[in-house]
Amino acid sequence: MATLKEKLYEKIEQWRPRTQRLVKEYGDVKVCDVTIAQVIGGMRGVKCLVTDISYLDPYEGIRFRGYTIPEVMEKLPKPPGCEMPYVEGHVYLLLTGDIPTENEVAEVAEEFKKRSQVPQYVFDMLRAMPRDTHPMTMFSAAILSMQRESVFAKKYREGISKMDYWDPYFEDMLNLLAKLPTIAAYIYRMKYRSDTIIPPDPNLDFGGNFAHMMGIDKPYDDVARMYFILHSDHESGNVSAHTGHLVASALSDLYYAISAMLDGLAGPLHGLANQEVLRWIQGIYEKMGGKIPTEEEMKKFVWDTLNAGQVIPGFGHAVLRKTDPRYTAQREFALKHLPDDPLFKYVDLLYKVVPPILQEQGKAKNPWPNVDAHSGVIQWYYGVREYDFYTVLFGVGRAIGVCSNIVWDRALGYPIERPKSVTTDMLEEIAGIKKS
Ligand SMILES: CC(C)(COP(=O)(O)OP(=O)(O)OC[C@H]1O[C@@H](n2cnc3c(N)ncnc32)[C@H](O)[C@@H]1OP(=O)(O)O)[C@@H](O)C(=O)NCCC(=O)NCCS
């Protein structure tokens, strides 16, 4: 059996001529035009990034390496007696494009096990931070603190061929991912469970071990696996993925790049939206004295939020134009495991009420729910009620996709990213408002 690294190298060798040919022979072919609205408006729809790890169709949602979410959940191997696949298998899929066998999954799990020991100085640093520091700040700082461990940074100093950059990035990827469940669970137990740390169990898989260290019984292991897989990647243009790609394009190593991408994920319009959803629902819950609002009452809460100039968290998307399949996957899990939960009933009611209101208001291009509209409710049900922590869970998952992308960026020799900026004067000239 070829190891993951051997398999990856084989794929890289096959892929390189395609990229080289495109640049050499077709480099002048136009991909798209860019309008002033796009230049000012956050580059929406500008086709200027390449990734083969995932693709986001506006109407179909995400495909990981060509597979839809239900296909990924069905095809990847699962731990015995579990509903959700091994996260390790998803790592293999994202890196190679192939569905791994049980043995190939076991090899990745073994690699993670060997590399999972978190240096003591990371815990010491976390303990030195004020306890009320946001968990995303702690998570990002913990990863940044390990930058001294980077294999790539060391190899670069020693001198390494550009063709081989992907190899130490791959080593950094496995070393870093292997430690993320322990760091995330440590932050959780230190901050919110009176500093009662649960040591890892080396016999468990990525998701199972995370649930164990969180101190939460089954089926939270499946929630963890589902959550990490669903959040892993959403093509390259979203803030976290793009930040990781951009930072690493300067040959900053993975520790720098992943810490930076987490800082982008921590924004309320991006990953932090899942915390905002729960905060918002809790507000309604309190106003309603714990009872489920009627449809009319819920509509009023939604309009009140919009009329106060705020967004409805968990709804809308920059690319998607239908219900996010990551929302649907979580909804199916909730319908099976927590159909009577009061907060799930809220989410269910919002699914009914919000889209027509956003359509009536006529601003949001996508009135449908995104992944964040559902994530918090499942966590809440299983006892993770400190919603500040939800984005850390998102971050563990997203790191898998961003790392995979960066390894491939180096394998295909993508250069440092450097778009060109213009001045407002120049745009006015281009628009014909002002003469030069
Ligand atoms: C995700 C999001 C940031 C995408 O932004 P975008 O690409 O600019 O979205 P649109 O092009 O549809 O925005 C057009 C307008 O609709 C508004 N809009 C979009 N989603 C909205 C929502 N959920 N509630 C209210 N208004 C919304 C925008 O604020 C914008 O208003 P403006 O013209 O006054 O600035 C946006 O939908 C949003 O803020 N959603 C809520 C936060 C969230 O759930 N984030 C997680 C995303 S995975």
Tab-separated table of C-alpha atoms and ligand atoms in Angstrom:
chain	number	residue	atom	x	y	z
A	1	MET	CA	0.000	0.000	0.000
A	2	ALA	CA	1.364	3.427	-0.959
A	3	THR	CA	1.469	5.854	1.954
A	4	LEU	CA	-0.605	9.042	1.791
A	5	LYS	CA	2.555	10.979	0.984
A	6	GLU	CA	3.513	8.630	-1.871
A	7	LYS	CA	-0.018	8.781	-3.251
A	8	LEU	CA	-0.036	12.574	-2.995
A	9	TYR	CA	3.293	12.824	-4.807
A	10	GLU	CA	1.979	10.601	-7.587
A	11	LYS	CA	-1.052	12.909	-7.974
A	12	ILE	CA	1.143	16.031	-7.920
A	13	GLU	CA	3.384	14.630	-10.668
A	14	GLN	CA	0.326	13.892	-12.800
A	15	TRP	CA	-1.182	17.322	-12.197
A	16	ARG	CA	1.817	19.608	-12.700
A	17	PRO	CA	1.932	19.406	-16.528
A	18	ARG	CA	-1.710	20.580	-16.697
A	19	THR	CA	-0.986	23.763	-14.746
A	20	GLN	CA	2.300	24.369	-16.574
A	21	ARG	CA	0.622	23.954	-19.978
A	22	LEU	CA	-2.193	26.364	-19.073
A	23	VAL	CA	0.276	29.049	-18.052
A	24	LYS	CA	2.754	28.519	-20.914
A	25	GLU	CA	0.425	27.909	-23.857
A	26	TYR	CA	-2.843	29.563	-22.816
A	27	GLY	CA	-1.676	32.232	-20.389
A	28	ASP	CA	-3.235	35.066	-22.428
A	29	VAL	CA	-6.719	33.561	-22.656
A	30	LYS	CA	-9.265	35.746	-20.820
A	31	VAL	CA	-11.162	34.188	-17.878
A	32	CYS	CA	-13.540	37.065	-17.061
A	33	ASP	CA	-14.008	40.831	-17.127
A	34	VAL	CA	-14.011	42.879	-13.942
A	35	THR	CA	-16.498	45.684	-13.341
A	36	ILE	CA	-16.230	48.737	-11.103
A	37	ALA	CA	-18.915	47.216	-8.841
A	38	GLN	CA	-16.704	44.158	-8.383
A	39	VAL	CA	-13.574	46.223	-7.738
A	40	ILE	CA	-15.336	48.205	-5.003
A	41	GLY	CA	-17.593	45.388	-3.890
A	42	GLY	CA	-15.296	42.797	-2.409
A	43	MET	CA	-14.350	41.128	-5.735
A	44	ARG	CA	-17.679	39.228	-5.841
A	45	GLY	CA	-17.661	36.738	-8.678
A	46	VAL	CA	-14.191	37.655	-9.974
A	47	LYS	CA	-12.651	34.396	-11.167
A	48	CYS	CA	-9.068	34.778	-10.008
A	49	LEU	CA	-8.339	31.780	-7.788
A	50	VAL	CA	-7.761	28.098	-8.602
A	51	THR	CA	-8.497	25.110	-6.411
A	52	ASP	CA	-9.341	21.510	-7.154
A	53	ILE	CA	-10.103	20.593	-3.538
A	54	SER	CA	-13.717	21.799	-3.566
A	55	TYR	CA	-16.110	23.681	-5.830
A	56	LEU	CA	-19.133	25.733	-4.776
A	57	ASP	CA	-22.001	25.709	-7.223
A	58	PRO	CA	-24.457	28.525	-6.376
A	59	TYR	CA	-27.480	26.218	-6.707
A	60	GLU	CA	-26.071	22.853	-5.740
A	61	GLY	CA	-23.746	23.841	-2.902
A	62	ILE	CA	-20.337	22.453	-2.115
A	63	ARG	CA	-18.696	19.412	-3.700
A	64	PHE	CA	-15.546	18.061	-2.088
A	65	ARG	CA	-13.297	16.664	-4.828
A	66	GLY	CA	-16.413	16.244	-6.980
A	67	TYR	CA	-18.500	14.530	-4.287
A	68	THR	CA	-21.631	16.093	-2.780
A	69	ILE	CA	-22.021	16.086	1.003
A	70	PRO	CA	-24.404	13.077	1.028
A	71	GLU	CA	-21.939	11.196	-1.231
A	72	VAL	CA	-18.994	11.998	1.068
A	73	MET	CA	-20.976	10.856	4.108
A	74	GLU	CA	-21.959	7.642	2.350
A	75	LYS	CA	-18.676	6.710	0.678
A	76	LEU	CA	-16.010	7.470	3.312
A	77	PRO	CA	-15.243	4.647	5.770
A	78	LYS	CA	-16.826	4.979	9.236
A	79	PRO	CA	-15.678	3.835	12.656
A	80	PRO	CA	-17.557	0.681	13.746
A	81	GLY	CA	-21.083	1.482	14.964
A	82	CYS	CA	-20.871	5.170	13.962
A	83	GLU	CA	-23.064	7.218	11.615
A	84	MET	CA	-20.432	9.679	10.429
A	85	PRO	CA	-17.156	8.985	8.589
A	86	TYR	CA	-13.626	9.197	9.909
A	87	VAL	CA	-12.255	12.749	9.630
A	88	GLU	CA	-8.966	11.064	8.721
A	89	GLY	CA	-10.615	9.658	5.587
A	90	HIS	CA	-11.817	13.123	4.615
A	91	VAL	CA	-8.257	14.459	4.951
A	92	TYR	CA	-7.172	11.716	2.555
A	93	LEU	CA	-9.975	12.567	0.128
A	94	LEU	CA	-9.236	16.304	0.109
A	95	LEU	CA	-5.522	15.766	-0.447
A	96	THR	CA	-5.658	13.048	-3.108
A	97	GLY	CA	-9.154	13.188	-4.625
A	98	ASP	CA	-9.585	9.468	-3.883
A	99	ILE	CA	-11.929	7.728	-1.458
A	100	PRO	CA	-9.575	5.871	0.879
A	101	THR	CA	-9.804	2.230	1.910
A	102	GLU	CA	-10.068	1.260	5.599
A	103	ASN	CA	-6.305	0.607	5.600
A	104	GLU	CA	-5.512	3.982	4.103
A	105	VAL	CA	-7.662	5.669	6.758
A	106	ALA	CA	-5.879	3.657	9.462
A	107	GLU	CA	-2.534	4.916	8.145
A	108	VAL	CA	-3.613	8.570	8.422
A	109	ALA	CA	-4.983	7.885	11.921
A	110	GLU	CA	-1.623	6.353	12.882
A	111	GLU	CA	0.250	9.404	11.541
A	112	PHE	CA	-1.983	11.716	13.567
A	113	LYS	CA	-1.434	9.618	16.677
A	114	LYS	CA	2.365	9.854	16.320
A	115	ARG	CA	2.220	13.629	15.909
A	116	SER	CA	-0.482	14.529	18.424
A	117	GLN	CA	1.633	15.537	21.443
A	118	VAL	CA	1.104	19.284	22.053
A	119	PRO	CA	4.222	21.059	23.387
A	120	GLN	CA	3.857	22.087	27.041
A	121	TYR	CA	4.686	25.735	26.215
A	122	VAL	CA	1.397	25.984	24.282
A	123	PHE	CA	-0.585	25.131	27.402
A	124	ASP	CA	1.607	27.441	29.503
A	125	MET	CA	0.918	30.293	27.082
A	126	LEU	CA	-2.835	29.619	27.091
A	127	ARG	CA	-2.836	29.589	30.882
A	128	ALA	CA	-1.011	32.950	30.947
A	129	MET	CA	-3.783	34.623	28.925
A	130	PRO	CA	-6.668	36.270	30.776
A	131	ARG	CA	-9.364	33.581	31.142
A	132	ASP	CA	-11.985	35.802	29.525
A	133	THR	CA	-9.963	36.034	26.271
A	134	HIS	CA	-12.142	34.942	23.330
A	135	PRO	CA	-11.473	31.243	22.566
A	136	MET	CA	-10.729	32.110	18.913
A	137	THR	CA	-7.940	34.434	20.085
A	138	MET	CA	-6.570	31.607	22.242
A	139	PHE	CA	-6.848	29.088	19.413
A	140	SER	CA	-5.124	31.328	16.896
A	141	ALA	CA	-2.388	32.289	19.401
A	142	ALA	CA	-1.790	28.621	20.325
A	143	ILE	CA	-1.170	27.762	16.678
A	144	LEU	CA	1.038	30.795	16.105
A	145	SER	CA	3.074	29.919	19.204
A	146	MET	CA	4.036	26.602	17.557
A	147	GLN	CA	5.561	28.308	14.519
A	148	ARG	CA	9.027	27.388	15.819
A	149	GLU	CA	8.113	23.741	15.059
A	150	SER	CA	7.673	24.395	11.326
A	151	VAL	CA	9.480	21.840	9.184
A	152	PHE	CA	9.117	24.102	6.133
A	153	ALA	CA	10.699	27.132	7.859
A	154	LYS	CA	13.693	24.962	8.846
A	155	LYS	CA	14.083	23.353	5.414
A	156	TYR	CA	13.789	26.764	3.745
A	157	ARG	CA	16.598	28.137	5.885
A	158	GLU	CA	18.739	25.131	4.970
A	159	GLY	CA	17.949	25.564	1.252
A	160	ILE	CA	15.330	23.495	-0.579
A	161	SER	CA	14.231	23.244	-4.206
A	162	LYS	CA	10.968	24.992	-5.091
A	163	MET	CA	9.730	21.679	-6.531
A	164	ASP	CA	9.960	20.133	-3.065
A	165	TYR	CA	8.222	22.850	-1.006
A	166	TRP	CA	5.021	20.831	-0.809
A	167	ASP	CA	6.775	18.067	1.168
A	168	PRO	CA	7.620	20.044	4.347
A	169	TYR	CA	4.237	21.834	4.048
A	170	PHE	CA	2.637	18.372	4.067
A	171	GLU	CA	4.668	17.442	7.163
A	172	ASP	CA	3.575	20.694	8.844
A	173	MET	CA	-0.038	19.919	7.877
A	174	LEU	CA	-0.053	16.508	9.583
A	175	ASN	CA	1.872	17.825	12.603
A	176	LEU	CA	-0.549	20.710	13.035
A	177	LEU	CA	-3.865	18.954	12.333
A	178	ALA	CA	-2.955	16.126	14.721
A	179	LYS	CA	-2.770	18.627	17.588
A	180	LEU	CA	-5.887	20.706	16.898
A	181	PRO	CA	-8.475	18.522	18.723
A	182	THR	CA	-6.337	18.511	21.885
A	183	ILE	CA	-5.746	22.284	21.784
A	184	ALA	CA	-9.423	23.068	21.098
A	185	ALA	CA	-10.686	20.740	23.848
A	186	TYR	CA	-8.041	22.089	26.261
A	187	ILE	CA	-9.249	25.661	25.700
A	188	TYR	CA	-12.838	24.530	26.251
A	189	ARG	CA	-12.212	22.593	29.456
A	190	MET	CA	-9.840	25.257	30.851
A	191	LYS	CA	-12.236	28.137	30.189
A	192	TYR	CA	-15.638	26.609	30.698
A	193	ARG	CA	-15.255	23.415	32.751
A	194	SER	CA	-13.365	24.733	35.788
A	195	ASP	CA	-10.008	23.802	34.301
A	196	THR	CA	-10.696	20.058	34.437
A	197	ILE	CA	-8.588	18.808	31.526
A	198	ILE	CA	-9.282	15.339	30.088
A	199	PRO	CA	-6.168	13.698	28.593
A	200	PRO	CA	-6.423	12.286	25.044
A	201	ASP	CA	-7.167	8.603	24.420
A	202	PRO	CA	-4.679	7.403	21.779
A	203	ASN	CA	-6.997	4.565	20.738
A	204	LEU	CA	-9.683	6.892	19.445
A	205	ASP	CA	-10.040	8.516	16.036
A	206	PHE	CA	-9.869	12.304	15.425
A	207	GLY	CA	-13.584	12.942	16.074
A	208	GLY	CA	-13.935	10.316	18.813
A	209	ASN	CA	-10.924	11.630	20.704
A	210	PHE	CA	-12.189	15.193	20.468
A	211	ALA	CA	-15.562	14.169	21.968
A	212	HIS	CA	-13.718	12.239	24.698
A	213	MET	CA	-11.522	15.261	25.586
A	214	MET	CA	-14.603	17.511	25.606
A	215	GLY	CA	-16.108	15.072	28.141
A	216	ILE	CA	-19.275	14.478	26.101
A	217	ASP	CA	-20.819	11.042	25.483
A	218	LYS	CA	-22.028	9.487	22.242
A	219	PRO	CA	-23.279	10.505	19.754
A	220	TYR	CA	-21.216	13.692	20.198
A	221	ASP	CA	-18.316	11.850	18.512
A	222	ASP	CA	-20.496	11.712	15.388
A	223	VAL	CA	-21.437	15.384	15.817
A	224	ALA	CA	-17.717	16.205	15.909
A	225	ARG	CA	-16.946	14.131	12.790
A	226	MET	CA	-19.901	15.653	10.922
A	227	TYR	CA	-18.995	19.157	12.015
A	228	PHE	CA	-15.308	18.945	11.060
A	229	ILE	CA	-16.113	17.433	7.652
A	230	LEU	CA	-18.919	19.888	6.814
A	231	HIS	CA	-16.817	22.931	7.683
A	232	SER	CA	-13.600	21.740	6.058
A	233	ASP	CA	-13.683	23.621	2.772
A	234	HIS	CA	-15.882	25.974	0.731
A	235	GLU	CA	-13.654	26.694	-2.267
A	236	SER	CA	-11.021	29.430	-2.150
A	237	GLY	CA	-12.642	32.858	-2.113
A	238	ASN	CA	-14.159	32.932	1.389
A	239	VAL	CA	-12.274	34.994	3.957
A	240	SER	CA	-10.636	32.127	5.876
A	241	ALA	CA	-9.568	30.076	2.856
A	242	HIS	CA	-8.392	33.108	0.948
A	243	THR	CA	-6.447	34.438	3.934
A	244	GLY	CA	-4.665	31.130	4.407
A	245	HIS	CA	-3.796	30.985	0.713
A	246	LEU	CA	-2.624	34.611	0.639
A	247	VAL	CA	-0.424	34.407	3.725
A	248	ALA	CA	1.180	31.140	2.597
A	249	SER	CA	1.787	32.605	-0.870
A	250	ALA	CA	4.559	34.664	0.770
A	251	LEU	CA	6.032	31.284	1.831
A	252	SER	CA	4.980	31.964	5.385
A	253	ASP	CA	4.656	28.473	6.861
A	254	LEU	CA	1.406	26.735	7.780
A	255	TYR	CA	1.467	27.886	11.398
A	256	TYR	CA	1.415	31.524	10.288
A	257	ALA	CA	-1.152	30.826	7.564
A	258	ILE	CA	-3.577	28.836	9.731
A	259	SER	CA	-3.369	31.292	12.623
A	260	ALA	CA	-4.160	34.117	10.158
A	261	MET	CA	-7.043	32.293	8.492
A	262	LEU	CA	-8.580	31.733	11.929
A	263	ASP	CA	-8.425	35.476	12.578
A	264	GLY	CA	-10.573	35.976	9.461
A	265	LEU	CA	-12.923	33.189	10.503
A	266	ALA	CA	-13.454	35.044	13.791
A	267	GLY	CA	-15.440	37.819	12.048
A	268	PRO	CA	-19.231	37.996	12.630
A	269	LEU	CA	-19.957	37.978	8.899
A	270	HIS	CA	-17.980	34.740	8.539
A	271	GLY	CA	-17.457	31.932	11.099
A	272	LEU	CA	-18.573	33.909	14.125
A	273	ALA	CA	-22.070	33.969	12.609
A	274	ASN	CA	-22.814	30.615	14.275
A	275	GLN	CA	-22.259	32.191	17.691
A	276	GLU	CA	-24.377	35.167	16.595
A	277	VAL	CA	-27.230	32.866	15.537
A	278	LEU	CA	-27.428	31.342	18.981
A	279	ARG	CA	-27.089	34.687	20.741
A	280	TRP	CA	-29.952	36.004	18.614
A	281	ILE	CA	-32.171	32.946	19.184
A	282	GLN	CA	-31.454	33.068	22.933
A	283	GLY	CA	-32.599	36.696	22.928
A	284	ILE	CA	-35.937	35.664	21.413
A	285	TYR	CA	-36.162	32.677	23.778
A	286	GLU	CA	-35.784	34.956	26.790
A	287	LYS	CA	-38.298	37.476	25.473
A	288	MET	CA	-40.754	34.597	24.929
A	289	GLY	CA	-40.142	33.231	28.452
A	290	GLY	CA	-38.999	29.891	26.990
A	291	LYS	CA	-42.124	29.237	24.939
A	292	ILE	CA	-42.036	28.615	21.200
A	293	PRO	CA	-43.243	31.731	19.348
A	294	THR	CA	-46.097	31.508	16.878
A	295	GLU	CA	-45.280	32.125	13.240
A	296	GLU	CA	-46.615	35.687	13.544
A	297	GLU	CA	-44.532	36.406	16.653
A	298	MET	CA	-41.409	35.038	14.955
A	299	LYS	CA	-42.030	37.178	11.872
A	300	LYS	CA	-42.169	40.229	14.135
A	301	PHE	CA	-38.777	39.352	15.730
A	302	VAL	CA	-37.232	38.998	12.281
A	303	TRP	CA	-38.620	42.336	11.071
A	304	ASP	CA	-37.554	44.060	14.311
A	305	THR	CA	-33.978	42.871	13.724
A	306	LEU	CA	-33.982	44.035	10.106
A	307	ASN	CA	-35.575	47.360	10.980
A	308	ALA	CA	-32.846	47.915	13.595
A	309	GLY	CA	-30.370	47.785	10.679
A	310	GLN	CA	-28.994	44.349	11.601
A	311	VAL	CA	-28.553	41.219	9.508
A	312	ILE	CA	-30.362	37.957	10.267
A	313	PRO	CA	-27.451	35.748	11.269
A	314	GLY	CA	-27.248	32.381	9.540
A	315	PHE	CA	-29.064	33.547	6.403
A	316	GLY	CA	-27.626	34.768	3.118
A	317	HIS	CA	-24.424	33.894	1.305
A	318	ALA	CA	-21.969	35.563	-1.029
A	319	VAL	CA	-22.103	32.676	-3.549
A	320	LEU	CA	-24.898	30.238	-2.640
A	321	ARG	CA	-28.376	30.855	-4.010
A	322	LYS	CA	-30.254	28.055	-2.232
A	323	THR	CA	-30.383	26.324	1.150
A	324	ASP	CA	-26.843	25.354	2.099
A	325	PRO	CA	-26.454	21.539	1.918
A	326	ARG	CA	-24.322	21.833	5.063
A	327	TYR	CA	-27.456	23.216	6.756
A	328	THR	CA	-29.508	20.339	5.344
A	329	ALA	CA	-27.037	17.701	6.617
A	330	GLN	CA	-27.284	19.128	10.132
A	331	ARG	CA	-31.059	19.429	9.878
A	332	GLU	CA	-31.312	15.735	9.001
A	333	PHE	CA	-29.147	14.849	11.990
A	334	ALA	CA	-31.320	17.053	14.248
A	335	LEU	CA	-34.553	15.561	12.902
A	336	LYS	CA	-33.207	12.141	13.848
A	337	HIS	CA	-31.573	12.919	17.204
A	338	LEU	CA	-33.254	16.013	18.660
A	339	PRO	CA	-36.613	16.555	16.920
A	340	ASP	CA	-38.304	17.807	20.118
A	341	ASP	CA	-35.570	20.167	21.265
A	342	PRO	CA	-37.043	23.667	21.763
A	343	LEU	CA	-34.112	25.438	20.086
A	344	PHE	CA	-34.375	23.118	17.085
A	345	LYS	CA	-38.023	24.104	16.857
A	346	TYR	CA	-36.899	27.750	16.724
A	347	VAL	CA	-34.460	26.981	13.907
A	348	ASP	CA	-37.155	25.022	12.112
A	349	LEU	CA	-39.571	27.940	12.426
A	350	LEU	CA	-36.941	30.414	11.205
A	351	TYR	CA	-36.389	28.227	8.132
A	352	LYS	CA	-40.059	28.765	7.342
A	353	VAL	CA	-40.312	32.447	8.230
A	354	VAL	CA	-37.040	34.177	7.279
A	355	PRO	CA	-36.640	33.468	3.515
A	356	PRO	CA	-39.965	35.078	2.471
A	357	ILE	CA	-39.189	38.100	4.682
A	358	LEU	CA	-35.718	38.573	3.176
A	359	GLN	CA	-37.295	38.209	-0.274
A	360	GLU	CA	-39.904	40.825	0.614
A	361	GLN	CA	-37.219	43.171	1.954
A	362	GLY	CA	-35.433	42.644	-1.371
A	363	LYS	CA	-31.835	43.261	-0.318
A	364	ALA	CA	-30.197	39.900	0.340
A	365	LYS	CA	-29.317	38.085	-2.881
A	366	ASN	CA	-29.763	34.754	-1.124
A	367	PRO	CA	-32.626	34.513	1.392
A	368	TRP	CA	-31.833	30.894	2.361
A	369	PRO	CA	-30.071	29.587	5.492
A	370	ASN	CA	-26.335	28.869	5.512
A	371	VAL	CA	-24.321	26.391	7.579
A	372	ASP	CA	-24.203	28.679	10.624
A	373	ALA	CA	-27.982	28.778	11.052
A	374	HIS	CA	-27.898	25.227	12.392
A	375	SER	CA	-24.522	24.510	13.933
A	376	GLY	CA	-25.059	26.092	17.323
A	377	VAL	CA	-28.323	24.338	18.067
A	378	ILE	CA	-26.797	20.860	17.860
A	379	GLN	CA	-23.865	21.919	20.030
A	380	TRP	CA	-26.250	23.438	22.566
A	381	TYR	CA	-28.270	20.233	22.726
A	382	TYR	CA	-25.173	18.178	23.594
A	383	GLY	CA	-24.192	20.583	26.367
A	384	VAL	CA	-21.734	22.909	24.593
A	385	ARG	CA	-23.623	26.024	25.590
A	386	GLU	CA	-20.755	28.493	25.589
A	387	TYR	CA	-21.420	29.815	22.124
A	388	ASP	CA	-18.181	31.780	22.010
A	389	PHE	CA	-16.604	28.388	21.419
A	390	TYR	CA	-18.522	27.442	18.275
A	391	THR	CA	-16.184	29.192	15.878
A	392	VAL	CA	-13.261	27.194	17.300
A	393	LEU	CA	-15.067	24.030	16.188
A	394	PHE	CA	-15.519	25.593	12.757
A	395	GLY	CA	-11.803	26.448	12.802
A	396	VAL	CA	-10.678	22.860	13.491
A	397	GLY	CA	-12.683	21.756	10.455
A	398	ARG	CA	-11.650	24.642	8.214
A	399	ALA	CA	-7.966	24.009	8.961
A	400	ILE	CA	-8.272	20.648	7.153
A	401	GLY	CA	-9.357	22.289	3.898
A	402	VAL	CA	-7.057	25.298	4.084
A	403	CYS	CA	-4.011	23.101	4.827
A	404	SER	CA	-4.882	20.801	1.904
A	405	ASN	CA	-5.155	23.800	-0.397
A	406	ILE	CA	-1.852	25.249	0.721
A	407	VAL	CA	0.005	21.954	0.210
A	408	TRP	CA	-1.337	21.892	-3.359
A	409	ASP	CA	-0.530	25.608	-3.858
A	410	ARG	CA	3.112	24.775	-3.184
A	411	ALA	CA	2.987	21.568	-5.232
A	412	LEU	CA	1.773	23.485	-8.290
A	413	GLY	CA	4.163	26.371	-7.707
A	414	TYR	CA	1.549	29.126	-7.333
A	415	PRO	CA	3.391	32.426	-6.868
A	416	ILE	CA	3.051	35.148	-4.255
A	417	GLU	CA	-0.388	36.784	-4.593
A	418	ARG	CA	-0.310	40.407	-5.702
A	419	PRO	CA	-3.428	41.944	-7.273
A	420	LYS	CA	-3.218	45.533	-8.501
A	421	SER	CA	-5.068	48.410	-6.873
A	422	VAL	CA	-6.321	51.607	-8.499
A	423	THR	CA	-7.321	54.986	-7.071
A	424	THR	CA	-10.854	56.438	-6.984
A	425	ASP	CA	-9.659	59.061	-9.499
A	426	MET	CA	-8.638	56.298	-11.873
A	427	LEU	CA	-12.012	54.570	-11.537
A	428	GLU	CA	-13.749	57.885	-12.283
A	429	GLU	CA	-11.603	58.219	-15.392
A	430	ILE	CA	-12.397	54.647	-16.462
A	431	ALA	CA	-16.098	55.418	-15.890
A	432	GLY	CA	-15.828	58.542	-18.025
A	433	ILE	CA	-16.915	60.809	-15.133
A	434	LYS	CA	-13.604	62.632	-15.033
A	435	LYS	CA	-11.178	63.472	-17.812
A	436	SER	CA	-7.467	62.776	-17.261
B	1	LIG	C1	-23.020	36.084	4.283
B	1	LIG	C2	-23.103	37.557	3.934
B	1	LIG	C3	-21.968	38.302	4.665
B	1	LIG	C4	-22.906	37.704	2.420
B	1	LIG	O1	-22.788	39.073	2.124
B	1	LIG	P1	-23.047	39.645	0.664
B	1	LIG	O2	-22.377	38.789	-0.345
B	1	LIG	O3	-22.681	41.086	0.702
B	1	LIG	O4	-24.620	39.440	0.527
B	1	LIG	P2	-25.606	40.170	-0.484
B	1	LIG	O5	-24.933	40.499	-1.761
B	1	LIG	O6	-26.823	39.316	-0.545
B	1	LIG	O7	-25.919	41.538	0.281
B	1	LIG	C5	-26.783	42.509	-0.283
B	1	LIG	C6	-27.490	43.244	0.841
B	1	LIG	O8	-28.334	42.306	1.550
B	1	LIG	C7	-28.049	42.363	2.909
B	1	LIG	N1	-28.147	41.026	3.501
B	1	LIG	C8	-27.497	39.901	3.117
B	1	LIG	N2	-27.770	38.909	3.971
B	1	LIG	C9	-28.610	39.400	4.891
B	1	LIG	C10	-29.208	38.855	6.050
B	1	LIG	N3	-28.984	37.598	6.453
B	1	LIG	N4	-30.006	39.649	6.770
B	1	LIG	C11	-30.229	40.928	6.393
B	1	LIG	N5	-29.666	41.510	5.349
B	1	LIG	C12	-28.854	40.740	4.605
B	1	LIG	C13	-26.600	42.809	2.966
B	1	LIG	O9	-26.262	43.312	4.265
B	1	LIG	C14	-26.553	43.835	1.889
B	1	LIG	O10	-27.139	45.010	2.397
B	1	LIG	P3	-26.600	46.485	1.964
B	1	LIG	O11	-26.843	46.544	0.482
B	1	LIG	O12	-27.447	47.405	2.774
B	1	LIG	O13	-25.142	46.497	2.319
B	1	LIG	C15	-24.494	38.149	4.314
B	1	LIG	O14	-25.508	37.378	3.693
B	1	LIG	C16	-24.725	38.222	5.804
B	1	LIG	O15	-24.325	39.186	6.443
B	1	LIG	N6	-25.363	37.141	6.414
B	1	LIG	C17	-25.526	37.093	7.824
B	1	LIG	C18	-24.245	36.629	8.480
B	1	LIG	C19	-23.955	35.160	8.196
B	1	LIG	O16	-24.822	34.317	8.315
B	1	LIG	N7	-22.688	34.847	7.854
B	1	LIG	C20	-22.246	33.471	7.632
B	1	LIG	C21	-22.028	33.201	6.170
B	1	LIG	S1	-21.564	31.524	5.901
